[in-house]
mmCIF file of C-alpha atoms in Angstrom:
data_model
loop_
_atom_site.group_PDB
_atom_site.id
_atom_site.type_symbol
_atom_site.label_atom_id
_atom_site.label_comp_id
_atom_site.label_asym_id
_atom_site.label_seq_id
_atom_site.Cartn_x
_atom_site.Cartn_y
_atom_site.Cartn_z
ATOM 1 C CA ASP A 86 -13.774 7.355 -6.133
ATOM 2 C CA ALA A 87 -13.297 3.824 -4.994
ATOM 3 C CA LYS A 88 -11.741 1.277 -7.727
ATOM 4 C CA THR A 89 -12.736 -2.064 -5.825
ATOM 5 C CA THR A 90 -15.883 -4.028 -5.425
ATOM 6 C CA GLN A 91 -16.868 -6.039 -2.515
ATOM 7 C CA PRO A 92 -20.148 -7.566 -1.283
ATOM 8 C CA PRO A 93 -22.452 -5.435 0.825
ATOM 9 C CA SER A 94 -22.725 -7.866 3.547
ATOM 10 C CA MET A 95 -21.402 -11.592 4.438
ATOM 11 C CA ASP A 96 -21.909 -13.633 7.572
ATOM 12 C CA CYS A 97 -19.940 -16.257 9.044
ATOM 13 C CA ALA A 98 -19.927 -18.971 11.739
ATOM 14 C CA GLU A 99 -17.764 -18.426 14.859
ATOM 15 C CA GLY A 100 -14.829 -20.720 14.778
ATOM 16 C CA ARG A 101 -15.024 -21.189 11.112
ATOM 17 C CA ALA A 102 -12.629 -18.820 7.810
ATOM 18 C CA ALA A 103 -14.077 -15.793 6.832
ATOM 19 C CA ASN A 104 -13.309 -15.453 3.017
ATOM 20 C CA LEU A 105 -13.861 -11.769 1.960
ATOM 21 C CA PRO A 106 -13.249 -11.373 -1.991
ATOM 22 C CA CYS A 107 -12.433 -7.991 -3.512
ATOM 23 C CA ASN A 108 -12.400 -7.153 -7.110
ATOM 24 C CA HIS A 109 -9.948 -4.667 -8.473
ATOM 25 C CA SER A 110 -10.061 -5.046 -12.196
ATOM 26 C CA THR A 111 -8.424 -1.765 -13.407
ATOM 27 C CA ILE A 112 -5.698 -2.185 -10.737
ATOM 28 C CA SER A 113 -2.133 -0.612 -11.795
ATOM 29 C CA GLY A 114 1.345 -2.029 -11.416
ATOM 30 C CA ASN A 115 2.441 0.308 -8.641
ATOM 31 C CA GLU A 116 -0.914 -0.102 -6.534
ATOM 32 C CA TYR A 117 -0.626 -2.050 -3.447
ATOM 33 C CA VAL A 118 -3.920 -3.759 -2.028
ATOM 34 C CA TYR A 119 -4.936 -2.634 1.446
ATOM 35 C CA TRP A 120 -7.508 -4.283 4.052
ATOM 36 C CA TYR A 121 -8.725 -2.465 6.950
ATOM 37 C CA ARG A 122 -11.920 -2.885 9.342
ATOM 38 C CA GLN A 123 -13.832 -0.531 11.083
ATOM 39 C CA ILE A 124 -15.690 -1.719 14.405
ATOM 40 C CA HIS A 125 -18.642 0.173 15.172
ATOM 41 C CA SER A 126 -17.469 3.780 16.457
ATOM 42 C CA GLN A 127 -13.916 3.536 16.486
ATOM 43 C CA GLY A 128 -11.119 4.580 13.547
ATOM 44 C CA PRO A 129 -10.160 2.023 10.983
ATOM 45 C CA GLN A 130 -7.788 -0.954 12.079
ATOM 46 C CA TYR A 131 -5.145 -1.915 9.714
ATOM 47 C CA ILE A 132 -5.182 -5.463 8.757
ATOM 48 C CA ILE A 133 -2.342 -6.243 6.144
ATOM 49 C CA HIS A 134 -1.492 -5.067 2.622
ATOM 50 C CA GLY A 135 0.309 -6.983 -0.651
ATOM 51 C CA LEU A 136 1.588 -5.940 -3.736
ATOM 52 C CA LYS A 137 1.443 -9.156 -5.642
ATOM 53 C CA ASN A 138 2.593 -11.841 -3.496
ATOM 54 C CA ASN A 139 0.236 -13.446 -0.790
ATOM 55 C CA GLU A 140 0.978 -12.149 2.687
ATOM 56 C CA THR A 141 -0.034 -13.621 6.173
ATOM 57 C CA ASN A 142 0.107 -12.073 9.627
ATOM 58 C CA GLU A 143 -0.818 -12.601 13.308
ATOM 59 C CA MET A 144 -4.329 -11.142 12.112
ATOM 60 C CA ALA A 145 -5.255 -12.488 8.495
ATOM 61 C CA SER A 146 -3.736 -14.028 5.183
ATOM 62 C CA LEU A 147 -4.169 -11.725 1.923
ATOM 63 C CA ILE A 148 -4.501 -14.267 -1.165
ATOM 64 C CA ILE A 149 -3.817 -12.068 -4.528
ATOM 65 C CA THR A 150 -4.527 -13.611 -7.870
ATOM 66 C CA GLU A 151 -1.841 -13.952 -10.314
ATOM 67 C CA ASP A 152 -3.517 -11.110 -12.528
ATOM 68 C CA ARG A 153 -3.875 -8.812 -9.407
ATOM 69 C CA LYS A 154 -7.112 -8.147 -10.398
ATOM 70 C CA SER A 155 -8.824 -9.478 -7.298
ATOM 71 C CA SER A 156 -7.844 -10.549 -3.728
ATOM 72 C CA THR A 157 -9.476 -12.793 -0.751
ATOM 73 C CA LEU A 158 -8.509 -11.534 2.983
ATOM 74 C CA ILE A 159 -8.878 -14.938 4.797
ATOM 75 C CA LEU A 160 -9.798 -14.544 8.864
ATOM 76 C CA PRO A 161 -8.488 -18.206 9.549
ATOM 77 C CA HIS A 162 -10.733 -18.546 12.975
ATOM 78 C CA ALA A 163 -13.489 -15.849 13.381
ATOM 79 C CA THR A 164 -14.726 -14.839 16.339
ATOM 80 C CA LEU A 165 -17.313 -12.372 17.437
ATOM 81 C CA ARG A 166 -14.849 -9.396 17.857
ATOM 82 C CA ASP A 167 -14.204 -9.899 13.846
ATOM 83 C CA THR A 168 -17.795 -8.458 13.266
ATOM 84 C CA ALA A 169 -17.055 -5.210 11.470
ATOM 85 C CA VAL A 170 -16.652 -3.552 8.105
ATOM 86 C CA TYR A 171 -13.977 -4.681 6.083
ATOM 87 C CA TYR A 172 -12.457 -2.145 3.438
ATOM 88 C CA CYS A 173 -10.578 -3.328 0.426
ATOM 89 C CA ILE A 174 -8.543 -0.493 -0.966
ATOM 90 C CA VAL A 175 -5.984 -0.380 -3.756
ATOM 91 C CA ARG A 176 -3.695 2.786 -4.181
ATOM 92 C CA PRO A 177 -0.115 3.856 -4.972
ATOM 93 C CA GLY A 178 2.185 3.634 -1.583
ATOM 94 C CA ASN A 179 2.204 7.569 -1.282
ATOM 95 C CA THR A 180 -1.477 8.297 -1.341
ATOM 96 C CA PRO A 181 -4.544 8.584 0.508
ATOM 97 C CA LEU A 182 -6.862 6.060 1.471
ATOM 98 C CA VAL A 183 -10.283 6.440 -0.311
ATOM 99 C CA PHE A 184 -12.603 3.941 0.947
ATOM 100 C CA GLY A 185 -15.709 2.412 -0.649
ATOM 101 C CA LYS A 186 -18.418 1.137 1.164
ATOM 102 C CA GLY A 187 -16.967 -2.044 2.335
ATOM 103 C CA THR A 188 -18.280 -5.470 3.524
ATOM 104 C CA ARG A 189 -20.335 -5.704 6.684
ATOM 105 C CA LEU A 190 -18.884 -9.166 8.090
ATOM 106 C CA SER A 191 -21.458 -10.542 10.643
ATOM 107 C CA VAL A 192 -19.830 -13.099 12.959
ATOM 108 C CA ILE A 193 -22.482 -15.351 14.320
ATOM 109 C CA ALA A 194 -22.479 -17.998 17.283
ATOM 110 C CA GLY B 297 3.964 0.481 17.712
ATOM 111 C CA ALA B 298 2.712 3.374 14.933
ATOM 112 C CA VAL B 299 -0.332 4.598 17.420
ATOM 113 C CA VAL B 300 -2.519 7.883 16.301
ATOM 114 C CA SER B 301 -4.016 9.623 19.425
ATOM 115 C CA GLN B 302 -7.192 11.927 18.751
ATOM 116 C CA HIS B 303 -8.738 14.289 21.151
ATOM 117 C CA PRO B 304 -11.050 14.499 22.459
ATOM 118 C CA SER B 305 -13.279 11.530 21.630
ATOM 119 C CA TRP B 306 -16.446 13.163 21.809
ATOM 120 C CA VAL B 307 -17.426 16.518 22.097
ATOM 121 C CA ILE B 308 -20.789 18.709 22.179
ATOM 122 C CA CYS B 309 -20.689 22.360 21.212
ATOM 123 C CA LYS B 310 -23.385 25.019 20.061
ATOM 124 C CA SER B 311 -24.029 26.287 17.032
ATOM 125 C CA GLY B 312 -21.453 29.158 15.857
ATOM 126 C CA THR B 313 -18.819 28.312 18.537
ATOM 127 C CA SER B 314 -15.622 26.616 17.249
ATOM 128 C CA VAL B 315 -14.075 23.238 17.895
ATOM 129 C CA LYS B 316 -10.730 21.722 18.115
ATOM 130 C CA ILE B 317 -9.526 18.474 17.480
ATOM 131 C CA GLU B 318 -5.963 17.035 17.778
ATOM 132 C CA CYS B 319 -4.212 14.164 16.435
ATOM 133 C CA ARG B 320 -0.815 12.936 17.688
ATOM 134 C CA SER B 321 1.343 10.027 16.351
ATOM 135 C CA LEU B 322 2.634 8.922 19.879
ATOM 136 C CA ASP B 323 5.385 6.480 18.559
ATOM 137 C CA PHE B 324 6.671 8.033 15.316
ATOM 138 C CA GLN B 325 6.993 11.234 13.075
ATOM 139 C CA ALA B 326 5.047 11.983 10.184
ATOM 140 C CA THR B 327 5.221 14.343 7.641
ATOM 141 C CA THR B 328 1.472 13.840 6.584
ATOM 142 C CA MET B 329 -1.761 13.205 8.035
ATOM 143 C CA PHE B 330 -4.834 13.072 6.604
ATOM 144 C CA TRP B 331 -8.643 14.256 7.928
ATOM 145 C CA TYR B 332 -11.746 12.351 7.117
ATOM 146 C CA ARG B 333 -15.392 12.605 8.004
ATOM 147 C CA GLN B 334 -17.813 10.053 8.265
ATOM 148 C CA PHE B 335 -21.686 10.608 8.491
ATOM 149 C CA PRO B 336 -24.241 7.802 10.036
ATOM 150 C CA LYS B 337 -24.246 4.713 7.942
ATOM 151 C CA GLN B 338 -21.470 5.991 5.379
ATOM 152 C CA SER B 339 -18.279 5.180 4.762
ATOM 153 C CA LEU B 340 -15.282 7.540 5.207
ATOM 154 C CA MET B 341 -14.737 10.596 3.161
ATOM 155 C CA LEU B 342 -11.270 12.525 3.073
ATOM 156 C CA MET B 343 -11.311 15.920 3.922
ATOM 157 C CA ALA B 344 -7.602 17.288 3.605
ATOM 158 C CA THR B 345 -4.213 16.188 3.606
ATOM 159 C CA SER B 346 -2.248 17.766 6.223
ATOM 160 C CA ASN B 347 1.317 18.560 5.661
ATOM 161 C CA GLU B 348 4.137 19.426 8.287
ATOM 162 C CA GLY B 349 5.179 23.374 7.745
ATOM 163 C CA SER B 350 2.990 24.003 4.711
ATOM 164 C CA LYS B 351 -0.539 24.563 4.082
ATOM 165 C CA ALA B 352 -3.385 21.738 3.765
ATOM 166 C CA THR B 353 -4.434 20.526 0.474
ATOM 167 C CA TYR B 354 -8.244 20.115 0.804
ATOM 168 C CA GLU B 355 -10.655 17.963 -1.258
ATOM 169 C CA GLN B 356 -13.036 19.448 -3.624
ATOM 170 C CA GLY B 357 -16.292 20.757 -1.584
ATOM 171 C CA VAL B 358 -14.044 20.995 1.442
ATOM 172 C CA GLU B 359 -14.290 24.727 2.857
ATOM 173 C CA LYS B 360 -10.393 25.460 3.706
ATOM 174 C CA ASP B 361 -11.992 28.665 5.739
ATOM 175 C CA LYS B 362 -14.287 26.615 7.500
ATOM 176 C CA PHE B 363 -12.348 23.396 8.585
ATOM 177 C CA LEU B 364 -8.941 25.293 9.419
ATOM 178 C CA ILE B 365 -6.006 22.574 9.607
ATOM 179 C CA ASN B 366 -2.375 22.941 11.116
ATOM 180 C CA HIS B 367 0.417 20.683 10.907
ATOM 181 C CA ALA B 368 2.765 22.321 13.144
ATOM 182 C CA SER B 369 5.031 19.512 13.969
ATOM 183 C CA LEU B 370 5.994 16.212 13.107
ATOM 184 C CA THR B 371 3.689 14.516 15.488
ATOM 185 C CA LEU B 372 0.824 16.969 15.866
ATOM 186 C CA SER B 373 -2.040 17.957 13.520
ATOM 187 C CA THR B 374 -5.081 19.875 14.423
ATOM 188 C CA LEU B 375 -8.318 20.327 13.059
ATOM 189 C CA THR B 376 -10.514 23.525 13.895
ATOM 190 C CA VAL B 377 -14.279 23.285 13.044
ATOM 191 C CA THR B 378 -15.202 27.135 13.059
ATOM 192 C CA SER B 379 -18.543 28.329 13.403
ATOM 193 C CA ALA B 380 -20.028 25.099 13.821
ATOM 194 C CA HIS B 381 -23.453 24.135 12.780
ATOM 195 C CA PRO B 382 -25.612 21.197 13.268
ATOM 196 C CA GLU B 383 -24.831 20.113 9.584
ATOM 197 C CA ASP B 384 -20.975 20.069 10.790
ATOM 198 C CA SER B 385 -22.006 16.970 13.574
ATOM 199 C CA SER B 386 -19.992 13.730 12.382
ATOM 200 C CA PHE B 387 -17.448 12.001 13.063
ATOM 201 C CA TYR B 388 -13.833 13.153 12.489
ATOM 202 C CA ILE B 389 -10.797 10.747 12.102
ATOM 203 C CA CYS B 390 -7.362 11.232 10.973
ATOM 204 C CA SER B 391 -4.536 9.025 9.845
ATOM 205 C CA ALA B 392 -0.868 8.934 9.625
ATOM 206 C CA ARG B 393 1.433 7.004 8.064
ATOM 207 C CA SER B 394 4.807 6.209 9.773
ATOM 208 C CA ALA B 395 8.348 6.418 8.113
ATOM 209 C CA GLY B 396 9.743 3.863 5.645
ATOM 210 C CA THR B 397 8.824 3.062 2.271
ATOM 211 C CA ASP B 398 5.974 4.737 0.725
ATOM 212 C CA ASN B 399 3.742 1.368 0.764
ATOM 213 C CA SER B 400 3.906 1.611 4.362
ATOM 214 C CA PRO B 401 0.508 1.762 5.951
ATOM 215 C CA LEU B 402 -1.627 4.566 7.657
ATOM 216 C CA HIS B 403 -2.770 4.233 10.728
ATOM 217 C CA PHE B 404 -5.690 5.674 12.241
ATOM 218 C CA GLY B 405 -7.118 7.663 15.525
ATOM 219 C CA ASN B 406 -10.167 6.224 16.985
ATOM 220 C CA GLY B 407 -12.287 9.101 16.146
ATOM 221 C CA THR B 408 -13.756 12.376 17.288
ATOM 222 C CA ARG B 409 -17.583 12.483 17.676
ATOM 223 C CA LEU B 410 -18.693 16.131 17.219
ATOM 224 C CA THR B 411 -22.300 16.757 17.995
ATOM 225 C CA VAL B 412 -23.309 20.616 17.092
ATOM 226 C CA THR B 413 -26.618 22.074 19.081
#
């Protein structure tokens, strides 16, 4: 039972920033926000996670609203290889991931 | 770091036979691994939680006698699909978490595509 809501699909022009939204209005205080992506016929790839502060790594940035009810994953310069299904998942730290339907991002040349 | 390897990457078997899938954490120890199944155009569904040295915990609707899980070491968990049938054809994926704080991310293998003829 996924606790997040994501748009089913999005398009992004190559080289532009891709901003993927996620709503998690029922998030609990001990739940982290995790982002994964799945490229066709591969296992999910970890991207980033956070609790309440914004996070950045070599792949992406994660912006979490102050009330923690929503977040945005930002891919700063999308490439064709970023085409994938992106999953936003909230969970306490020591439990398995429950996947929703995610957002299918298509990066267009 | 934190690499999870699955073997085989694909397998075709005849109906009624059994198939074993291995999941290894290559550069870390994993006391807990998770097994997922994914049907075409659907999301991943958690099947079971594999605990090193103890019995696996299965999700509701997953037959424990059909999907045998063994987690005999801190780096290896196996899933055996017994008496496979065509409806068991699916993409099976394992994941594991490296030691550290409880919020450390899960890392996934590249999956095993099972086709039962």
